């Protein structure tokens, strides 16, 4: 009997060890991969580029062969990530001087903060000397947002504001006319009218993460007369304007929004809308390129675009740009600039247009893009409104009240990433019906005050 | 030495205030970080989320694993294929598994689960918004059931044939044989499965990061730690969370290992 027991015990341990080994193998699969260099890396400069997995960046990876053909001594490896993951990964890397990447895709929020910390390379040393690069052709508000003292610290790849998109079929079937400059109340009423089991009335972001969950909401807060801080950095989250905005946003999501708001950010709404399963969608102007591409979208050519809805302000779009920057830790800065020059240069628009389709050209970065006849024709539905909105927003004073920082859908302080993320999680509980608006605002007010105190 | 140095460095950081985005403003703050961590209530709610998610997932995975092991512990055509297919979820990268569930299965718009529900007239479920904890548990149970199955199958197959034969000769039916012969024999395998499963699952991160992002009571300790360090960029506070997590894990591991040794001691002297 005892020998049998020994056998069974050995079998149990053996199986356990085997299973644990399998578990370890599975874990190691998750971590490996990046940063391999080929045998001939002595002659070829390999660049590692971290970027967000938005369609325009996916296109850039698809076209990188053109760059590599012109520059046989440079190879570019792309690491594509979701917005939240990208931000975490690159911030961690640069703040700890990790040096994993040679080119970073960073947003307008990071540029100024990172420049202050002396983390990114001044690109003007190359851009100013290169007449072909034509820095004056960059979209003025975007150029301002990535410059400090007129020096360029990141090269805009594309710029965007926000606007309201609608599915023409669904809207005209309901006998509705969407005004060119609607109010949020009008939009909520129209969305409710067209909401059915088959499609959502409107798709609004509710996914946690400051970039995902707070961007859209902040423009609503601004136009409802709310704000995060007063001029002395006292938190204003529990005040009337913010309360009205959050109440409106959560009620609209509940009444006529997508079914699973906590899962829905930009990509999810893009999928829903392009499948014809949402009547309205309030989001980035850069979405239009994908919405109008017949290969990607079932509603291409059938979408209307109007200004971001307002309540108390004249305009309520946001201002954002995705930019390419070189971390100071990179050992391959010259090669990195070569790639950035190609990807953000004047000719890139034509390359995308000819190779992949004109509606997929990255918008809002270069004025010359808007002079290309093919682009005007392909992007006629949304090009003008994008340009107009981007030139009419005011990042220094987007809301009703004055604010002590520059930024529309974000606050340019180091604590914002944390505050925005935490706040978005609290607000997600409101969308899910597990928390009241008042409780959520009281909780976020406390978090915001802590961040505000750090600025005093 | 190699394992302890990082831990000592973590303890050192836990006494400092250091936000990565303010590189020039590091300073010593004593136990302030610990006071913040314990005072905010986030740590305790996160500990509870971890216990709940791990506890339920392990328990259900053991039950399912047992059922599958019983089914596999008999000869049938295609047994090898069935076993391979059943093991597959455990071999999948946790992040890939979470993505498959998020997009292909549980998505409210194109997910197959909601599609299947629609066939039988059940209205679609917003898994992530309405049932975040269940969503995470489903993924974990799916992924860890094969692990449990493997262990329990080994237990079943190590069951001495002569004992089962004797039981049959004595007129015991399958149910009685299972209850009085198989279950006691499997006890140590179940205990091992629970312990190893709990240790592996304590680190659950991927489905939380990919599916719920810490909402709805799914902020497990590992996700909380990640958030403090890489979203909040508060290195001092994250280090304090880390130190406390290590203490909790050591306590859990000690209790677990003691139980494990007790099991084998009893078994050995029997």
XYZ file of C-alpha atoms in Angstrom:
726
model
C 0.000 0.000 0.000
C 2.731 2.409 0.956
C 4.584 1.929 -2.336
C 1.360 2.663 -4.174
C 0.927 5.825 -2.177
C 4.475 6.837 -3.021
C 3.729 6.296 -6.679
C 0.612 8.397 -6.521
C 2.417 11.141 -4.633
C 5.218 11.154 -7.171
C 2.627 11.291 -9.926
C 0.922 14.249 -8.259
C 4.191 16.165 -7.901
C 5.293 15.248 -11.374
C 2.062 16.484 -12.872
C 2.222 19.621 -10.783
C 5.746 20.375 -11.957
C 4.787 19.709 -15.548
C 1.760 21.986 -15.283
C 3.818 24.703 -13.629
C 6.414 24.420 -16.369
C 3.652 24.884 -18.905
C 2.467 27.951 -17.014
C 5.959 29.406 -17.043
C 6.287 28.760 -20.769
C 3.023 30.589 -21.340
C 4.260 33.531 -19.254
C 7.570 33.804 -21.043
C 5.721 34.025 -24.338
C 4.116 37.239 -23.185
C 7.314 39.083 -22.527
C 9.713 38.212 -25.301
C 9.980 39.510 -28.781
C 11.107 43.099 -28.971
C 14.529 44.416 -29.586
C 16.163 41.675 -31.607
C 18.833 42.868 -33.916
C 19.896 41.062 -36.980
C 23.342 39.694 -37.600
C 24.253 42.524 -39.914
C 23.176 45.263 -37.511
C 26.706 46.651 -37.810
C 25.889 48.121 -41.191
C 22.175 48.675 -40.820
C 20.775 51.103 -38.267
C 17.701 49.582 -36.696
C 15.206 52.047 -35.301
C 12.497 51.088 -32.833
C 9.359 53.146 -33.137
C 6.619 52.998 -30.517
C 3.257 54.107 -31.793
C -0.458 54.055 -31.198
C -2.444 51.543 -33.262
C -4.649 54.156 -34.926
C -5.347 53.540 -38.635
C -2.998 56.319 -39.805
C -0.111 54.711 -37.935
C -0.981 51.281 -39.241
C -0.778 52.833 -42.720
C 2.623 54.299 -41.842
C 3.916 50.845 -40.980
C 2.502 49.498 -44.215
C 4.383 52.165 -46.176
C 7.665 52.047 -44.274
C 9.088 49.835 -47.034
C 9.158 52.919 -49.272
C 11.365 54.681 -46.737
C 13.578 51.654 -46.277
C 13.990 51.316 -50.043
C 15.267 54.907 -50.184
C 17.422 54.408 -47.088
C 18.921 50.930 -47.373
C 21.041 51.553 -44.277
C 18.021 52.143 -42.013
C 15.444 49.617 -40.856
C 12.425 50.671 -38.814
C 10.721 48.297 -36.387
C 7.214 49.292 -35.366
C 5.714 48.510 -31.995
C 1.986 49.226 -32.169
C -0.018 49.613 -28.983
C -3.401 50.770 -27.840
C -3.379 54.420 -26.734
C -3.386 53.742 -22.983
C -0.680 51.096 -23.252
C 1.502 53.240 -25.474
C 1.365 56.123 -23.040
C 2.271 53.896 -20.095
C 5.075 52.187 -21.973
C 6.804 55.248 -23.397
C 6.437 57.355 -20.248
C 7.944 54.596 -18.145
C 10.747 54.136 -20.651
C 11.696 57.770 -20.921
C 11.299 58.628 -17.232
C 13.591 55.801 -16.204
C 15.988 56.518 -19.094
C 15.313 53.038 -20.397
C 16.343 53.824 -23.955
C 14.174 51.145 -25.538
C 12.840 53.342 -28.328
C 14.409 55.623 -30.931
C 11.215 57.312 -32.053
C 8.205 57.929 -29.839
C 4.672 58.768 -30.814
C 3.563 61.271 -28.222
C 0.556 63.510 -27.821
C 0.373 67.271 -27.408
C 0.066 66.713 -23.632
C 3.453 65.102 -23.268
C 5.518 67.435 -25.441
C 5.719 70.396 -23.062
C 6.083 68.321 -19.906
C 8.801 66.204 -21.430
C 10.623 69.191 -22.864
C 10.702 70.709 -19.361
C 12.349 67.535 -18.089
C 14.885 67.649 -20.917
C 13.803 64.236 -22.178
C 13.286 64.922 -25.883
C 15.523 66.235 -28.629
C 15.075 69.712 -30.126
C 14.136 68.955 -33.735
C 14.671 72.523 -34.937
C 18.401 71.795 -35.260
C 17.492 69.716 -38.311
C 14.106 71.069 -39.370
C 15.217 74.706 -39.669
C 18.177 73.787 -41.843
C 16.103 71.774 -44.239
C 14.158 74.009 -46.631
C 12.486 70.980 -48.124
C 10.909 70.108 -44.763
C 9.172 73.530 -44.766
C 8.302 74.007 -41.122
C 5.981 76.928 -41.985
C 3.692 74.511 -43.759
C 2.781 72.863 -40.446
C -0.731 73.544 -39.189
C -0.287 76.657 -36.967
C -2.155 75.611 -33.773
C -0.596 72.161 -33.901
C 2.864 73.581 -34.463
C 2.359 75.837 -31.433
C 1.301 72.901 -29.280
C 4.501 70.961 -30.023
C 6.890 73.906 -29.796
C 8.511 75.596 -26.837
C 10.010 79.064 -27.453
C 9.524 78.511 -31.202
C 11.660 75.402 -31.173
C 10.065 72.250 -32.469
C 10.284 69.319 -30.022
C 8.065 66.889 -31.903
C 6.972 66.631 -35.522
C 3.182 66.548 -36.021
C 2.084 63.389 -37.806
C -1.554 64.303 -37.706
C -3.711 66.781 -35.880
C -7.324 66.641 -34.937
C -10.235 68.340 -33.316
C -13.550 66.717 -32.519
C -16.869 66.828 -34.339
C -20.190 65.093 -34.623
C -20.657 62.442 -37.295
C -23.994 61.016 -38.309
C -25.257 58.197 -40.463
C -27.224 59.895 -43.242
C -29.444 56.881 -43.933
C -30.655 56.503 -40.382
C -31.109 60.230 -39.855
C -32.994 60.935 -43.088
C -35.199 57.894 -42.562
C -36.249 59.439 -39.268
C -37.018 62.688 -41.097
C -34.461 64.675 -39.112
C -32.225 67.503 -40.293
C -29.038 67.906 -38.304
C -28.097 71.593 -37.822
C -24.605 72.704 -38.865
C -23.899 73.842 -35.281
C -26.148 71.781 -33.010
C -26.512 72.084 -29.244
C -25.949 69.040 -27.040
C -29.612 69.079 -26.036
C -30.654 68.865 -29.692
C -28.230 66.017 -30.292
C -29.479 64.084 -27.253
C -33.087 64.476 -28.421
C -32.249 63.328 -31.973
C -30.197 60.389 -30.691
C -33.054 59.276 -28.482
C -35.445 59.469 -31.408
C -33.372 57.201 -33.643
C -32.182 54.747 -30.972
C -33.409 51.200 -31.691
C -32.488 47.638 -30.721
C -30.706 47.348 -34.045
C -28.461 50.373 -33.657
C -27.418 52.817 -30.938
C -28.604 56.420 -31.107
C -25.109 57.717 -30.399
C -21.705 56.292 -29.583
C -19.899 58.135 -26.793
C -16.654 57.107 -25.136
C -16.924 55.620 -21.654
C -13.819 53.454 -21.468
C -11.525 54.274 -18.557
C -8.182 55.957 -19.221
C -7.641 59.734 -19.375
C -7.147 59.811 -23.118
C -10.023 57.455 -23.823
C -12.611 58.256 -21.210
C -12.082 61.881 -20.350
C -11.266 63.610 -23.652
C -14.810 63.753 -25.008
C -16.337 64.393 -21.603
C -14.021 67.358 -20.977
C -15.246 69.192 -24.058
C -18.762 68.726 -22.718
C -17.713 69.966 -19.284
C -16.199 73.063 -20.912
C -19.289 73.922 -22.904
C -21.647 73.274 -19.975
C -19.741 75.959 -18.036
C -17.796 73.560 -15.838
C -14.078 73.354 -15.215
C -11.501 71.300 -13.340
C -9.669 74.141 -11.611
C -10.055 77.874 -11.000
C -7.147 80.253 -11.528
C -5.767 79.425 -8.049
C -5.786 75.662 -8.697
C -8.801 75.034 -6.475
C -10.700 72.010 -7.767
C -14.093 72.839 -9.272
C -15.321 69.320 -10.011
C -18.219 69.377 -7.525
C -19.557 72.644 -8.943
C -22.725 73.098 -10.986
C -21.209 73.137 -14.492
C -19.382 69.848 -14.035
C -22.449 68.269 -12.414
C -24.672 69.258 -15.333
C -22.137 67.910 -17.821
C -21.662 64.517 -16.156
C -25.392 64.137 -15.575
C -26.036 64.916 -19.238
C -23.303 62.580 -20.496
C -24.352 59.599 -18.361
C -28.051 60.067 -19.112
C -27.385 60.300 -22.841
C -25.305 57.126 -22.734
C -28.025 55.336 -20.810
C -30.899 56.615 -22.934
C -29.450 56.230 -26.389
C -25.791 55.240 -26.211
C -24.016 51.977 -26.997
C -24.899 48.928 -24.911
C -21.554 48.428 -23.183
C -20.184 51.947 -22.555
C -17.372 50.921 -20.184
C -15.812 48.907 -23.028
C -16.160 51.649 -25.627
C -13.352 54.004 -26.567
C -12.294 55.373 -29.946
C -11.640 52.059 -31.696
C -14.808 50.403 -30.449
C -16.982 53.361 -31.486
C -15.219 53.446 -34.852
C -16.145 49.800 -35.394
C -19.727 50.331 -34.301
C -20.248 53.423 -36.429
C -18.582 52.064 -39.547
C -20.783 48.962 -39.327
C -23.812 51.232 -39.437
C -24.741 50.372 -35.871
C -24.740 53.891 -34.460
C -26.680 56.893 -35.761
C -24.398 59.558 -34.240
C -20.800 59.483 -33.116
C -19.027 62.320 -31.336
C -15.272 61.878 -31.621
C -11.999 62.884 -33.248
C -12.016 64.516 -36.672
C -9.250 62.115 -37.661
C -11.797 59.304 -37.575
C -13.244 60.576 -40.844
C -10.398 59.084 -42.888
C -11.389 55.580 -41.815
C -15.119 56.309 -41.902
C -14.863 57.375 -45.549
C -12.688 54.474 -46.676
C -14.910 51.947 -48.484
C -12.494 49.136 -47.596
C -12.893 49.783 -43.898
C -16.371 51.214 -43.602
C -19.858 50.177 -44.633
C -21.080 53.748 -44.303
C -18.429 55.403 -46.505
C -19.889 58.267 -48.534
C -22.981 58.242 -46.405
C -21.871 60.234 -43.387
C -22.617 63.813 -42.423
C -20.236 65.963 -40.371
C -21.186 68.947 -38.205
C -19.420 71.019 -35.565
C -18.928 69.688 -32.039
C -22.207 70.302 -30.184
C -22.213 73.261 -27.797
C -24.206 74.616 -24.868
C -22.699 77.833 -23.517
C -19.623 78.279 -25.711
C -19.434 79.047 -29.439
C -17.148 76.145 -30.235
C -16.336 73.030 -28.235
C -14.008 70.864 -30.286
C -10.738 69.694 -28.815
C -7.205 70.108 -30.125
C -4.923 67.144 -30.289
C -1.982 65.999 -32.285
C -0.029 62.784 -32.482
C 3.604 63.598 -33.026
C 6.896 61.869 -33.565
C 9.669 62.740 -31.136
C 13.197 61.515 -30.473
C 14.115 60.640 -26.892
C 17.480 61.930 -25.703
C 18.354 58.363 -24.742
C 18.368 57.241 -28.394
C 21.793 56.497 -29.827
C 20.498 56.811 -33.382
C 19.103 60.331 -33.455
C 20.251 61.244 -36.976
C 18.630 58.151 -38.478
C 15.529 58.746 -36.395
C 15.230 62.252 -37.821
C 15.571 60.854 -41.351
C 12.523 58.695 -40.728
C 10.558 61.466 -39.005
C 11.356 63.802 -41.916
C 9.931 61.226 -44.306
C 6.812 60.419 -42.268
C 5.899 64.021 -41.464
C 7.237 65.605 -44.649
C 5.221 67.226 -47.430
C 5.420 64.268 -49.797
C 4.033 61.719 -47.353
C 0.433 62.819 -48.023
C 0.810 62.046 -51.728
C 2.395 58.700 -50.963
C -0.544 57.644 -48.769
C -3.004 59.029 -51.301
C -1.494 57.168 -54.230
C -0.771 53.921 -52.433
C -3.693 53.531 -50.028
C -6.376 56.029 -50.958
C -6.756 59.769 -50.512
C -9.224 59.670 -47.648
C -6.575 57.940 -45.540
C -4.075 60.827 -45.686
C -3.164 61.977 -42.142
C -5.098 65.226 -41.608
C -4.452 68.398 -39.636
C -0.660 68.344 -39.758
C 0.278 70.183 -42.977
C -1.565 72.997 -44.732
C -0.293 71.806 -48.116
C -2.293 68.604 -47.692
C -5.466 70.672 -48.052
C -4.246 72.083 -51.398
C -3.953 68.690 -53.069
C -6.894 68.393 -55.508
C -7.219 64.628 -55.048
C -7.391 65.065 -51.265
C -9.956 67.854 -51.600
C -12.079 65.587 -53.725
C -11.768 62.481 -51.566
C -12.025 64.265 -48.232
C -14.523 66.899 -49.353
C -17.059 65.744 -46.786
C -14.855 66.454 -43.784
C -11.690 68.341 -44.792
C -13.094 71.852 -44.524
C -14.865 71.341 -41.246
C -11.747 69.758 -39.756
C -9.622 72.704 -40.793
C -12.217 75.245 -39.666
C -12.694 73.675 -36.231
C -8.995 73.299 -35.631
C -8.402 76.943 -36.378
C -11.297 78.192 -34.239
C -10.688 76.374 -30.927
C -8.810 78.134 -28.149
C -6.732 75.856 -25.916
C -6.001 78.704 -23.530
C -9.649 79.423 -22.814
C -11.882 76.648 -24.153
C -14.652 76.907 -21.566
C -16.693 79.627 -19.918
C -14.323 80.194 -16.993
C -10.665 81.168 -17.250
C -8.242 78.319 -16.555
C -4.654 78.319 -15.274
C -3.355 75.908 -17.913
C -3.256 75.381 -21.681
C -5.292 72.445 -22.956
C -8.858 71.575 -23.897
C -9.412 67.906 -23.207
C -6.393 67.544 -20.931
C -4.622 69.524 -18.219
C -0.911 70.104 -18.708
C 0.299 69.086 -15.252
C 2.314 65.969 -14.369
C -0.500 64.704 -12.119
C -3.111 64.797 -14.897
C -2.416 61.322 -16.224
C -3.138 59.859 -12.789
C -6.053 62.160 -12.012
C -7.666 61.649 -15.410
C -7.290 57.890 -15.186
C -8.762 57.675 -11.679
C -11.582 60.062 -12.572
C -12.433 58.057 -15.679
C -12.763 54.908 -13.566
C -15.097 56.670 -11.136
C -17.188 58.032 -14.013
C -17.341 54.545 -15.553
C -19.119 53.424 -12.385
C -21.709 56.135 -13.059
C -22.249 54.904 -16.646
C -22.660 51.380 -15.277
C -25.235 52.632 -12.777
C -23.231 51.632 -9.721
C -22.569 55.160 -8.484
C -24.557 58.388 -8.388
C -23.322 61.533 -10.133
C -22.994 63.346 -6.801
C -20.944 60.594 -5.164
C -18.690 60.384 -8.201
C -18.121 64.134 -8.298
C -17.352 64.270 -4.559
C -14.795 61.495 -4.994
C -13.127 63.088 -8.016
C -13.169 66.530 -6.360
C -10.956 65.144 -3.614
C -8.532 63.623 -6.130
C -8.483 66.829 -8.162
C -7.782 68.966 -5.108
C -4.716 66.880 -4.331
C -3.435 67.421 -7.881
C -4.311 71.122 -7.632
C -2.430 71.487 -4.352
C 0.691 70.145 -6.029
C 0.590 73.144 -8.434
C 0.261 75.817 -5.753
C 21.412 38.191 -2.892
C 20.057 38.794 -6.403
C 16.476 38.365 -5.222
C 16.849 40.481 -2.104
C 18.608 43.545 -3.549
C 15.615 44.707 -5.635
C 13.373 44.192 -2.632
C 15.654 46.302 -0.431
C 15.712 48.995 -3.109
C 11.896 48.867 -3.216
C 11.783 49.391 0.552
C 14.110 52.363 0.144
C 11.879 53.895 -2.550
C 8.793 53.345 -0.418
C 10.124 55.959 2.008
C 10.568 58.557 -0.717
C 8.249 60.853 -2.617
C 9.037 60.498 -6.307
C 6.799 61.184 -9.278
C 8.506 60.163 -12.519
C 7.310 63.316 -14.270
C 8.972 65.459 -11.604
C 12.461 63.996 -11.739
C 14.092 66.774 -9.710
C 11.763 66.632 -6.730
C 12.628 63.476 -4.835
C 12.644 63.586 -1.049
C 12.475 61.405 2.047
C 8.966 61.257 3.517
C 9.217 58.546 6.185
C 6.070 56.463 6.457
C 3.886 58.947 4.531
C 3.493 56.605 1.564
C 2.370 53.765 3.824
C -0.072 56.079 5.591
C -1.495 57.107 2.194
C -1.770 53.515 1.038
C -3.521 52.242 4.128
C -5.563 55.400 4.628
C -7.014 55.594 1.117
C -8.943 52.331 1.397
C -7.904 51.376 -2.114
C -5.495 48.746 -0.856
C -8.101 46.894 1.167
C -10.743 46.980 -1.576
C -8.119 45.744 -3.987
C -7.137 42.932 -1.633
C -10.789 41.939 -1.431
C -11.141 42.023 -5.224
C -8.113 39.751 -5.525
C -9.375 37.276 -2.924
C -12.835 37.181 -4.488
C -11.666 36.784 -8.073
C -8.976 34.222 -7.265
C -11.158 32.276 -4.809
C -14.178 31.892 -7.065
C -12.146 31.274 -10.207
C -10.055 28.545 -8.592
C -13.068 26.856 -7.022
C -15.098 26.796 -10.224
C -12.082 25.781 -12.303
C -11.505 22.807 -9.980
C -15.115 21.676 -10.353
C -15.030 22.003 -14.153
C -11.571 20.473 -14.257
C -12.822 17.496 -12.268
C -15.778 17.016 -14.618
C -13.541 17.126 -17.685
C -10.961 14.842 -16.084
C -13.673 12.273 -15.368
C -14.827 12.446 -18.973
C -11.283 12.041 -20.277
C -10.471 9.193 -17.926
C -12.107 6.634 -20.155
C -11.291 5.256 -23.551
C -13.095 6.717 -26.548
C -12.356 7.457 -30.160
C -10.569 10.788 -30.575
C -9.450 10.886 -26.963
C -6.053 12.366 -27.844
C -7.621 15.088 -29.956
C -10.162 15.935 -27.261
C -7.420 16.161 -24.646
C -5.305 18.446 -26.825
C -8.245 20.723 -27.563
C -9.185 20.882 -23.898
C -5.665 21.820 -22.848
C -5.358 24.607 -25.446
C -6.808 27.464 -23.342
C -4.101 26.984 -20.737
C -1.374 27.181 -23.359
C -2.622 30.479 -24.692
C -0.897 33.710 -23.658
C -3.047 35.406 -20.999
C -3.156 38.641 -22.996
C -4.256 36.810 -26.140
C -6.929 34.969 -24.187
C -8.260 38.239 -22.779
C -8.363 39.769 -26.269
C -10.193 36.791 -27.725
C -12.809 37.026 -25.002
C -13.091 40.804 -25.230
C -13.572 41.000 -28.987
C -14.701 37.655 -30.335
C -16.854 36.375 -27.526
C -18.131 38.990 -25.103
C -18.327 42.108 -27.300
C -21.794 43.592 -27.058
C -21.955 44.258 -30.792
C -20.216 41.374 -32.578
C -19.509 38.925 -29.747
C -20.447 35.293 -30.288
C -21.898 34.878 -26.806
C -24.453 37.608 -27.354
C -25.122 36.253 -30.823
C -25.852 32.836 -29.307
C -28.088 34.486 -26.724
C -30.027 36.210 -29.511
C -30.757 32.817 -31.112
C -32.650 31.744 -28.018
C -34.298 35.094 -27.468
C -32.121 36.392 -24.619
C -31.358 40.080 -24.972
C -27.655 40.989 -25.313
C -25.617 41.364 -22.139
C -23.196 44.269 -21.614
C -20.659 42.068 -19.871
C -18.004 44.623 -19.096
C -20.341 47.366 -17.963
C -22.876 45.340 -16.006
C -20.917 42.292 -14.818
C -17.224 43.205 -14.758
C -16.216 40.712 -12.055
C -18.034 37.858 -13.782
C -16.344 38.816 -17.051
C -12.895 38.491 -15.502
C -13.823 35.237 -13.767
C -15.124 33.698 -16.988
C -11.782 34.273 -18.693
C -9.786 32.952 -15.742
C -11.962 29.885 -15.298
C -11.738 29.153 -19.014
C -7.992 29.448 -18.887
C -7.319 27.536 -15.676
C -9.822 24.688 -15.986
C -7.361 22.729 -18.204
C -4.650 23.178 -15.565
C -6.948 21.684 -12.937
C -8.017 18.999 -15.400
C -4.405 17.953 -16.008
C -3.673 17.548 -12.319
C -6.893 15.719 -11.550
C -6.596 13.487 -14.597
C -3.171 12.413 -13.360
C -4.796 11.630 -10.032
C -7.548 9.601 -11.661
C -5.118 7.652 -13.791
C -2.938 6.841 -10.801
C -5.899 5.236 -9.090
C -4.978 1.590 -8.431
C -7.007 -0.656 -10.744
C -7.218 -3.544 -8.278
C -8.974 -1.352 -5.711
C -11.590 -0.290 -8.276
C -11.994 -3.885 -9.374
C -12.471 -4.996 -5.778
C -15.073 -2.284 -5.296
C -16.931 -3.501 -8.403
C -16.792 -7.093 -7.193
C -18.199 -5.972 -3.851
C -21.136 -4.504 -5.729
C -20.375 -0.743 -5.477
C -21.966 1.277 -8.296
C -20.117 4.049 -10.106
C -21.517 6.800 -7.858
C -20.530 5.055 -4.638
C -17.121 4.150 -6.060
C -16.606 7.794 -6.997
C -17.732 9.119 -3.615
C -15.956 6.653 -1.358
C -12.943 5.517 -3.386
C -12.064 8.154 -5.977
C -12.734 11.364 -4.043
C -10.543 10.405 -1.032
C -7.819 9.291 -3.415
C -8.028 12.609 -5.286
C -7.897 14.734 -2.151
C -4.210 15.539 -2.343
C -4.466 16.280 -6.054
C -7.309 18.704 -5.422
C -5.340 20.393 -2.673
C -2.327 20.720 -4.924
C -4.481 22.062 -7.730
C -6.069 24.672 -5.471
C -2.740 25.805 -4.046
C -0.911 26.048 -7.360
C -3.935 27.623 -9.037
C -4.216 30.228 -6.282
C -0.518 31.081 -6.486
C -0.673 31.458 -10.288
C -3.897 33.448 -10.184
C -2.778 35.846 -7.476
C -0.820 37.605 -10.206
C -3.847 38.025 -12.484
C -3.318 41.122 -14.589
C -4.007 40.715 -18.311
C -7.797 40.369 -18.374
C -8.173 43.261 -15.925
C -5.912 45.518 -17.975
C -7.472 44.546 -21.293
C -11.132 44.176 -20.423
C -12.283 46.144 -17.386
C -9.372 48.475 -16.632
C -9.942 48.096 -12.939
C -13.590 49.182 -12.886
C -16.498 47.509 -11.124
C -14.459 45.997 -8.275
C -11.936 44.218 -10.497
C -8.881 46.212 -9.437
C -6.687 43.345 -8.282
C -3.482 43.980 -6.357
C -1.286 43.473 -9.390
C -3.362 45.879 -11.493
C -3.408 48.435 -8.681
C 0.349 48.194 -8.407
C 0.733 48.645 -12.163
C -1.554 51.663 -12.101
C 0.292 53.396 -9.262
C 3.641 52.792 -10.913
C 2.963 53.240 -14.622
C -0.141 55.412 -14.861
C 0.241 57.440 -11.677
C 4.027 57.326 -12.066
C 4.204 57.600 -8.264
C 7.233 55.444 -7.612
C 7.287 55.981 -3.830
C 3.634 55.092 -3.402
C 3.882 52.152 -5.797
C 6.868 50.859 -3.826
C 4.841 51.045 -0.612
C 2.035 49.083 -2.299
C 4.637 46.603 -3.499
C 6.098 46.090 -0.037
C 2.653 45.574 1.467
C 1.719 43.171 -1.340
C 4.859 41.150 -0.672
C 3.955 40.926 3.022
C 0.430 39.767 2.162
C 1.766 37.252 -0.355
C 4.257 35.884 2.168
C 1.463 35.385 4.690
C -0.707 33.633 2.105
C 2.216 31.525 0.910
C 3.149 30.517 4.439
C -0.371 29.417 5.271
C -0.595 27.630 1.937
C 2.730 25.852 2.233
C 2.056 24.829 5.792
C -1.221 23.284 4.682
C 0.584 21.554 1.860
C 3.250 20.087 4.125
C 0.582 18.994 6.586
C -1.209 17.152 3.790
C 1.917 15.259 2.847
C 2.948 14.607 6.408
C -0.431 13.048 7.158
C -0.299 11.127 3.913
C 3.231 9.861 4.612
C 2.511 8.587 8.102
C -0.747 6.931 7.226
